PDB file of C-alpha atoms in Angstrom:
ATOM      1  CA  MET A 353     -67.647 -41.875 -69.385  1.00 50.00           C
ATOM      2  CA  SER A 354     -66.353 -38.376 -68.676  1.00 53.00           C
ATOM      3  CA  GLU A 355     -67.550 -34.998 -69.805  1.00 57.00           C
ATOM      4  CA  VAL A 356     -65.263 -34.964 -72.442  1.00 50.00           C
ATOM      5  CA  GLN A 357     -65.861 -38.393 -74.005  1.00 53.00           C
ATOM      6  CA  LYS A 358     -68.637 -37.274 -74.769  1.00 52.00           C
ATOM      7  CA  GLU A 359     -68.413 -34.011 -75.915  1.00 54.00           C
ATOM      8  CA  GLN A 360     -65.872 -35.871 -78.282  1.00 53.00           C
ATOM      9  CA  THR A 361     -68.985 -38.848 -79.304  1.00 52.00           C
ATOM     10  CA  ASP A 362     -71.025 -35.992 -80.146  1.00 52.00           C
ATOM     11  CA  ASP A 363     -68.922 -34.053 -82.436  1.00 54.00           C
ATOM     12  CA  SER A 364     -67.775 -36.894 -83.965  1.00 55.00           C
ATOM     13  CA  HIS A 365     -70.900 -37.234 -85.542  1.00 59.00           C
ATOM     14  CA  ASP A 366     -71.249 -33.332 -86.796  1.00 69.00           C
ATOM     15  CA  ILE A 367     -70.544 -32.465 -90.213  1.00 73.00           C
ATOM     16  CA  GLU A 368     -68.877 -29.046 -90.785  1.00 77.00           C
ATOM     17  CA  LEU A 369     -71.615 -27.119 -93.280  1.00 75.00           C
ATOM     18  CA  THR A 370     -69.230 -25.843 -95.855  1.00 83.00           C
ATOM     19  CA  PRO A 371     -70.993 -24.445 -99.238  1.00 84.00           C
ATOM     20  CA  PHE A 372     -69.986 -27.042-100.714  1.00 84.00           C
ATOM     21  CA  THR A 373     -71.600 -29.763 -98.121  1.00 83.00           C
ATOM     22  CA  LEU A 374     -74.938 -26.763 -97.828  1.00 86.00           C
ATOM     23  CA  PHE A 375     -75.456 -27.282-102.002  1.00 86.00           C
ATOM     24  CA  ARG A 376     -75.707 -31.570-101.664  1.00 87.00           C
ATOM     25  CA  TYR A 377     -78.375 -30.739 -99.234  1.00 87.00           C
ATOM     26  CA  VAL A 378     -79.689 -28.455-101.167  1.00 90.00           C
ATOM     27  CA  ALA A 379     -79.628 -30.336-104.356  1.00 90.00           C
ATOM     28  CA  SER A 380     -80.342 -34.148-102.787  1.00 87.00           C
ATOM     29  CA  ILE A 381     -83.644 -32.248-101.234  1.00 91.00           C
ATOM     30  CA  ALA A 382     -84.810 -30.791-104.190  1.00 92.00           C
ATOM     31  CA  LEU A 383     -83.829 -33.972-106.042  1.00 89.00           C
ATOM     32  CA  LEU A 384     -86.337 -35.641-103.867  1.00 91.00           C
ATOM     33  CA  ILE A 385     -89.150 -33.617-103.876  1.00 92.00           C
ATOM     34  CA  PHE A 386     -88.792 -33.391-108.025  1.00 91.00           C
ATOM     35  CA  SER A 387     -89.406 -37.290-108.193  1.00 90.00           C
ATOM     36  CA  ILE A 388     -91.780 -37.165-105.292  1.00 91.00           C
ATOM     37  CA  ILE A 389     -93.833 -34.868-107.746  1.00 91.00           C
ATOM     38  CA  ILE A 390     -93.441 -36.298-111.135  1.00 90.00           C
ATOM     39  CA  VAL A 391     -93.309 -39.708-109.648  1.00 90.00           C
ATOM     40  CA  CYS A 392     -97.125 -38.899-108.354  1.00 90.00           C
ATOM     41  CA  ALA A 393     -98.043 -37.167-111.525  1.00 90.00           C
ATOM     42  CA  LEU A 394     -97.566 -40.237-113.199  1.00 89.00           C
ATOM     43  CA  ILE A 395     -99.752 -42.203-111.176  1.00 90.00           C
ATOM     44  CA  PHE A 396    -102.111 -40.043-112.096  1.00 90.00           C
ATOM     45  CA  THR A 397    -102.293 -39.836-115.478  1.00 89.00           C
ATOM     46  CA  GLY A 398    -103.056 -43.803-114.927  1.00 87.00           C
ATOM     47  CA  ASN A 399     -99.754 -44.452-117.113  1.00 86.00           C
ATOM     48  CA  THR A 400     -98.714 -47.171-114.420  1.00 89.00           C
ATOM     49  CA  ARG A 401     -99.769 -50.488-114.564  1.00 92.00           C
ATOM     50  CA  VAL A 402    -101.151 -50.438-111.073  1.00 90.00           C
ATOM     51  CA  ALA A 403    -103.649 -46.685-111.915  1.00 90.00           C
ATOM     52  CA  SER A 404    -104.360 -48.141-114.867  1.00 89.00           C
ATOM     53  CA  GLU A 405    -105.715 -51.885-114.250  1.00 90.00           C
ATOM     54  CA  THR A 406    -107.181 -50.353-110.848  1.00 90.00           C
ATOM     55  CA  HIS A 407    -107.471 -46.478-109.587  1.00 91.00           C
ATOM     56  CA  PRO A 408    -104.979 -43.710-109.469  1.00 92.00           C
ATOM     57  CA  ALA A 409    -105.582 -43.355-106.059  1.00 93.00           C
ATOM     58  CA  VAL A 410    -105.044 -46.890-105.379  1.00 94.00           C
ATOM     59  CA  ALA A 411    -101.817 -46.591-107.201  1.00 93.00           C
ATOM     60  CA  LEU A 412    -100.999 -44.097-104.356  1.00 93.00           C
ATOM     61  CA  ILE A 413    -102.197 -45.477-101.694  1.00 94.00           C
ATOM     62  CA  VAL A 414    -100.220 -49.003-102.564  1.00 94.00           C
ATOM     63  CA  CYS A 415     -96.694 -47.855-103.656  1.00 93.00           C
ATOM     64  CA  ILE A 416     -96.826 -45.224 -99.877  1.00 93.00           C
ATOM     65  CA  VAL A 417     -97.860 -48.222 -97.974  1.00 94.00           C
ATOM     66  CA  ALA A 418     -94.906 -50.483 -99.813  1.00 94.00           C
ATOM     67  CA  ILE A 419     -92.303 -47.608 -99.661  1.00 94.00           C
ATOM     68  CA  VAL A 420     -93.175 -47.168 -95.836  1.00 94.00           C
ATOM     69  CA  TRP A 421     -92.972 -51.204 -95.596  1.00 94.00           C
ATOM     70  CA  LEU A 422     -89.916 -50.879 -96.938  1.00 94.00           C
ATOM     71  CA  SER A 423     -88.993 -48.594 -95.089  1.00 94.00           C
ATOM     72  CA  MET A 424     -89.299 -50.958 -91.989  1.00 93.00           C
ATOM     73  CA  ILE A 425     -87.201 -53.701 -93.934  1.00 93.00           C
ATOM     74  CA  GLU A 426     -83.876 -51.762 -94.317  1.00 93.00           C
ATOM     75  CA  GLY A 427     -83.765 -50.528 -91.340  1.00 92.00           C
ATOM     76  CA  GLN A 428     -84.623 -53.247 -89.150  1.00 92.00           C
ATOM     77  CA  GLN A 429     -81.641 -54.939 -90.637  1.00 92.00           C
ATOM     78  CA  ALA A 430     -79.971 -51.741 -89.322  1.00 90.00           C
ATOM     79  CA  SER A 431     -80.997 -52.657 -86.307  1.00 91.00           C
ATOM     80  CA  LEU A 432     -81.036 -56.201 -85.285  1.00 91.00           C
ATOM     81  CA  VAL A 433     -77.365 -55.989 -87.312  1.00 88.00           C
ATOM     82  CA  GLY A 434     -76.020 -53.804 -84.848  1.00 88.00           C
ATOM     83  CA  LEU A 435     -77.364 -55.042 -81.402  1.00 87.00           C
ATOM     84  CA  PRO A 436     -75.915 -57.923 -80.544  1.00 87.00           C
ATOM     85  CA  PRO A 437     -73.015 -57.069 -78.655  1.00 88.00           C
ATOM     86  CA  VAL A 438     -75.981 -54.979 -75.955  1.00 87.00           C
ATOM     87  CA  ASP A 439     -76.792 -55.882 -73.171  1.00 87.00           C
ATOM     88  CA  PRO A 440     -80.470 -56.846 -73.926  1.00 87.00           C
ATOM     89  CA  ASP A 441     -81.302 -55.853 -69.623  1.00 86.00           C
ATOM     90  CA  LEU A 442     -80.909 -52.500 -70.831  1.00 88.00           C
ATOM     91  CA  TYR A 443     -83.570 -52.067 -72.130  1.00 87.00           C
ATOM     92  CA  LYS A 444     -86.326 -54.694 -71.803  1.00 87.00           C
ATOM     93  CA  ASP A 445     -88.006 -52.370 -69.562  1.00 87.00           C
ATOM     94  CA  SER A 446     -87.831 -49.580 -71.579  1.00 90.00           C
ATOM     95  CA  HIS A 447     -87.715 -50.862 -74.613  1.00 91.00           C
ATOM     96  CA  PRO A 448     -90.905 -53.978 -74.438  1.00 92.00           C
ATOM     97  CA  MET A 449     -91.615 -54.164 -78.409  1.00 93.00           C
ATOM     98  CA  THR A 450     -87.168 -54.476 -79.091  1.00 92.00           C
ATOM     99  CA  TYR A 451     -86.765 -56.521 -76.246  1.00 92.00           C
ATOM    100  CA  LYS A 452     -89.504 -58.671 -78.091  1.00 92.00           C
ATOM    101  CA  ASN A 453     -88.074 -58.085 -81.188  1.00 91.00           C
ATOM    102  CA  ALA A 454     -84.202 -59.152 -80.200  1.00 91.00           C
ATOM    103  CA  ALA A 455     -85.328 -61.859 -78.336  1.00 90.00           C
ATOM    104  CA  LEU A 456     -87.065 -63.175 -81.274  1.00 91.00           C
ATOM    105  CA  ALA A 457     -83.552 -62.816 -83.214  1.00 90.00           C
ATOM    106  CA  PHE A 458     -80.644 -63.922 -81.576  1.00 90.00           C
ATOM    107  CA  LYS A 459     -82.167 -67.068 -81.055  1.00 88.00           C
ATOM    108  CA  GLY A 460     -80.196 -70.144 -82.599  1.00 87.00           C
ATOM    109  CA  ASP A 461     -80.143 -69.091 -86.043  1.00 87.00           C
ATOM    110  CA  ASN A 462     -83.431 -66.945 -86.391  1.00 88.00           C
ATOM    111  CA  LEU A 463     -80.971 -63.785 -87.063  1.00 89.00           C
ATOM    112  CA  ASP A 464     -79.599 -65.622 -90.349  1.00 89.00           C
ATOM    113  CA  ARG A 465     -82.835 -66.985 -90.549  1.00 90.00           C
ATOM    114  CA  TYR A 466     -84.410 -63.374 -90.670  1.00 90.00           C
ATOM    115  CA  LEU A 467     -81.810 -61.938 -93.373  1.00 89.00           C
ATOM    116  CA  MET A 468     -82.400 -64.483 -96.565  1.00 90.00           C
ATOM    117  CA  GLY A 469     -86.475 -64.067 -95.846  1.00 90.00           C
ATOM    118  CA  ARG A 470     -85.952 -60.263 -95.909  1.00 90.00           C
ATOM    119  CA  GLN A 471     -84.170 -60.097 -98.873  1.00 90.00           C
ATOM    120  CA  PHE A 472     -86.926 -61.753-100.911  1.00 90.00           C
ATOM    121  CA  MET A 473     -89.366 -58.882 -99.646  1.00 91.00           C
ATOM    122  CA  VAL A 474     -86.576 -56.380-100.224  1.00 92.00           C
ATOM    123  CA  LEU A 475     -87.009 -57.246-103.915  1.00 92.00           C
ATOM    124  CA  LEU A 476     -90.172 -58.026-103.852  1.00 92.00           C
ATOM    125  CA  VAL A 477     -91.605 -54.404-102.262  1.00 93.00           C
ATOM    126  CA  VAL A 478     -89.291 -53.203-104.723  1.00 92.00           C
ATOM    127  CA  PHE A 479     -91.374 -54.733-107.365  1.00 93.00           C
ATOM    128  CA  VAL A 480     -94.483 -53.372-106.707  1.00 93.00           C
ATOM    129  CA  ILE A 481     -92.979 -49.969-106.120  1.00 92.00           C
ATOM    130  CA  ASN A 482     -91.635 -50.010-109.768  1.00 91.00           C
ATOM    131  CA  GLN A 483     -95.860 -51.633-110.992  1.00 91.00           C
ATOM    132  CA  CYS A 484     -97.024 -48.706-108.914  1.00 90.00           C
ATOM    133  CA  ALA A 485     -95.126 -46.000-109.886  1.00 88.00           C
ATOM    134  CA  GLY A 486     -93.230 -47.608-112.685  1.00 85.00           C
ATOM    135  CA  PRO A 487     -94.224 -45.353-116.610  1.00 87.00           C
ATOM    136  CA  LEU A 488     -95.619 -47.787-119.003  1.00 85.00           C
ATOM    137  CA  ASP A 489     -94.928 -45.190-122.038  1.00 82.00           C
ATOM    138  CA  PRO A 490     -92.514 -42.740-120.580  1.00 77.00           C
ATOM    139  CA  THR A 491     -92.779 -40.362-123.768  1.00 78.00           C
ATOM    140  CA  VAL A 492     -96.788 -39.853-122.121  1.00 82.00           C
ATOM    141  CA  ASP A 493     -97.366 -36.501-121.308  1.00 84.00           C
ATOM    142  CA  VAL A 494     -96.216 -35.450-117.685  1.00 84.00           C
ATOM    143  CA  LEU A 495     -96.417 -31.718-116.260  1.00 84.00           C
ATOM    144  CA  GLY A 496     -95.685 -30.893-119.415  1.00 84.00           C
ATOM    145  CA  LEU A 497     -92.007 -31.529-119.192  1.00 84.00           C
ATOM    146  CA  PRO A 498     -89.894 -31.787-121.666  1.00 88.00           C
ATOM    147  CA  ASP A 499     -88.738 -34.551-123.325  1.00 85.00           C
ATOM    148  CA  GLY A 500     -84.693 -34.581-121.996  1.00 87.00           C
ATOM    149  CA  VAL A 501     -86.515 -34.327-118.689  1.00 85.00           C
ATOM    150  CA  LYS A 502     -88.775 -37.419-119.383  1.00 85.00           C
ATOM    151  CA  LEU A 503     -86.380 -39.477-120.678  1.00 86.00           C
ATOM    152  CA  VAL A 504     -83.942 -39.076-117.712  1.00 87.00           C
ATOM    153  CA  PHE A 505     -86.155 -39.412-114.755  1.00 87.00           C
ATOM    154  CA  LEU A 506     -88.525 -41.097-116.437  1.00 85.00           C
ATOM    155  CA  ASP A 507     -87.247 -44.000-119.010  1.00 84.00           C
ATOM    156  CA  ILE A 508     -83.810 -44.044-117.388  1.00 84.00           C
ATOM    157  CA  GLY A 509     -85.298 -44.300-113.602  1.00 84.00           C
ATOM    158  CA  LEU A 510     -84.125 -42.092-112.346  1.00 88.00           C
ATOM    159  CA  GLY A 511     -87.228 -40.801-110.411  1.00 86.00           C
ATOM    160  CA  MET A 512     -87.913 -43.691-109.229  1.00 87.00           C
ATOM    161  CA  ILE A 513     -84.340 -44.362-108.043  1.00 89.00           C
ATOM    162  CA  ILE A 514     -84.396 -41.255-106.138  1.00 89.00           C
ATOM    163  CA  PHE A 515     -87.717 -41.652-104.743  1.00 87.00           C
ATOM    164  CA  THR A 516     -87.483 -45.613-103.570  1.00 89.00           C
ATOM    165  CA  CYS A 517     -83.924 -45.429-102.544  1.00 89.00           C
ATOM    166  CA  ILE A 518     -83.903 -41.838-100.570  1.00 88.00           C
ATOM    167  CA  LEU A 519     -87.968 -42.437 -98.466  1.00 87.00           C
ATOM    168  CA  GLY A 520     -87.249 -45.975 -98.487  1.00 87.00           C
ATOM    169  CA  GLN A 521     -83.836 -47.360 -97.996  1.00 87.00           C
ATOM    170  CA  LEU A 522     -80.989 -45.333 -97.410  1.00 88.00           C
ATOM    171  CA  THR A 523     -82.774 -42.206 -94.958  1.00 88.00           C
ATOM    172  CA  THR A 524     -84.109 -44.675 -92.647  1.00 90.00           C
ATOM    173  CA  GLN A 525     -80.962 -46.761 -92.375  1.00 90.00           C
ATOM    174  CA  VAL A 526     -78.945 -43.942 -91.158  1.00 88.00           C
ATOM    175  CA  ASN A 527     -81.598 -43.330 -89.108  1.00 89.00           C
ATOM    176  CA  ALA A 528     -81.791 -46.804 -87.156  1.00 89.00           C
ATOM    177  CA  SER A 529     -78.299 -47.329 -87.197  1.00 87.00           C
ATOM    178  CA  HIS A 530     -78.392 -44.679 -84.565  1.00 87.00           C
ATOM    179  CA  CYS A 531     -81.335 -45.796 -82.764  1.00 87.00           C
ATOM    180  CA  MET A 532     -81.407 -48.976 -82.624  1.00 89.00           C
ATOM    181  CA  ILE A 533     -83.414 -49.873 -79.679  1.00 91.00           C
ATOM    182  CA  ASP A 534     -86.575 -47.101 -80.597  1.00 91.00           C
ATOM    183  CA  PHE A 535     -86.518 -48.013 -84.142  1.00 91.00           C
ATOM    184  CA  ILE A 536     -87.857 -51.743 -83.409  1.00 90.00           C
ATOM    185  CA  ASN A 537     -89.721 -50.964 -80.484  1.00 92.00           C
ATOM    186  CA  ASN A 538     -93.102 -51.531 -82.688  1.00 93.00           C
ATOM    187  CA  TYR A 539     -95.479 -53.918 -83.644  1.00 93.00           C
ATOM    188  CA  PHE A 540     -94.881 -52.675 -86.692  1.00 94.00           C
ATOM    189  CA  ALA A 541     -90.781 -54.387 -86.249  1.00 93.00           C
ATOM    190  CA  LEU A 542     -92.019 -57.433 -84.569  1.00 93.00           C
ATOM    191  CA  PHE A 543     -94.862 -58.439 -87.465  1.00 94.00           C
ATOM    192  CA  THR A 544     -91.949 -57.714 -90.475  1.00 94.00           C
ATOM    193  CA  LEU A 545     -89.510 -59.987 -88.464  1.00 93.00           C
ATOM    194  CA  TYR A 546     -92.353 -62.760 -88.849  1.00 93.00           C
ATOM    195  CA  VAL A 547     -92.836 -62.403 -92.126  1.00 93.00           C
ATOM    196  CA  ALA A 548     -89.508 -62.233 -92.768  1.00 92.00           C
ATOM    197  CA  MET A 549     -88.914 -65.767 -90.762  1.00 91.00           C
ATOM    198  CA  THR A 550     -91.696 -67.229 -92.640  1.00 90.00           C
ATOM    199  CA  VAL A 551     -90.358 -66.125 -95.772  1.00 88.00           C
ATOM    200  CA  GLU A 552     -87.280 -68.171 -95.249  1.00 88.00           C
ATOM    201  CA  PHE A 553     -88.962 -70.985 -93.617  1.00 84.00           C
ATOM    202  CA  SER A 554     -91.412 -71.453 -97.575  1.00 82.00           C
ATOM    203  CA  GLY A 555     -88.226 -71.784 -98.882  1.00 72.00           C
ATOM    204  CA  VAL A 556     -89.023 -69.250-101.500  1.00 65.00           C
ATOM    205  CA  MET A 557     -85.026 -67.610 -99.896  1.00 56.00           C
TER     206      MET A 557
END
């Protein structure tokens, strides 16, 4: 690939920072930060199922672990679906764990089995997140916020949607689609792959 072609390829991923684009970025980050704050505050009021039945710290830790695992589940899908056209010999030595992931996923119908199993995993992990961070009573005071704000972010669930989608799904999917080989070059990805295939093998999905 010539230098001109490389520059054109790099430029194709650049986004022009117009005032409207900057506003969108700032608004998105502000909503995410606010959603994280309100969800964490809700957990420490003990107004979620896991927090009320155990301890708010337990609910927060489980929620974080679930979000991290969801990010791997979603990102791994983007990586494995995009990697088949890439020659495995190109990353066999530089990314050995990616090679192991690909060797297992691309053997026979394992990729289809993984995709079915990971769908159940997404449902399960999102359910766990909802149990840890979803409000039992959306009218309970949280940070002294007005009822209208609590209605939108807690009762309707906009806060949880932003919190879960941005942290656990959309961001990691975009990152993994651009860094497919790097994203799954770890044992966590291999473990997730085995779990997804085990779920499919069990007949649940």
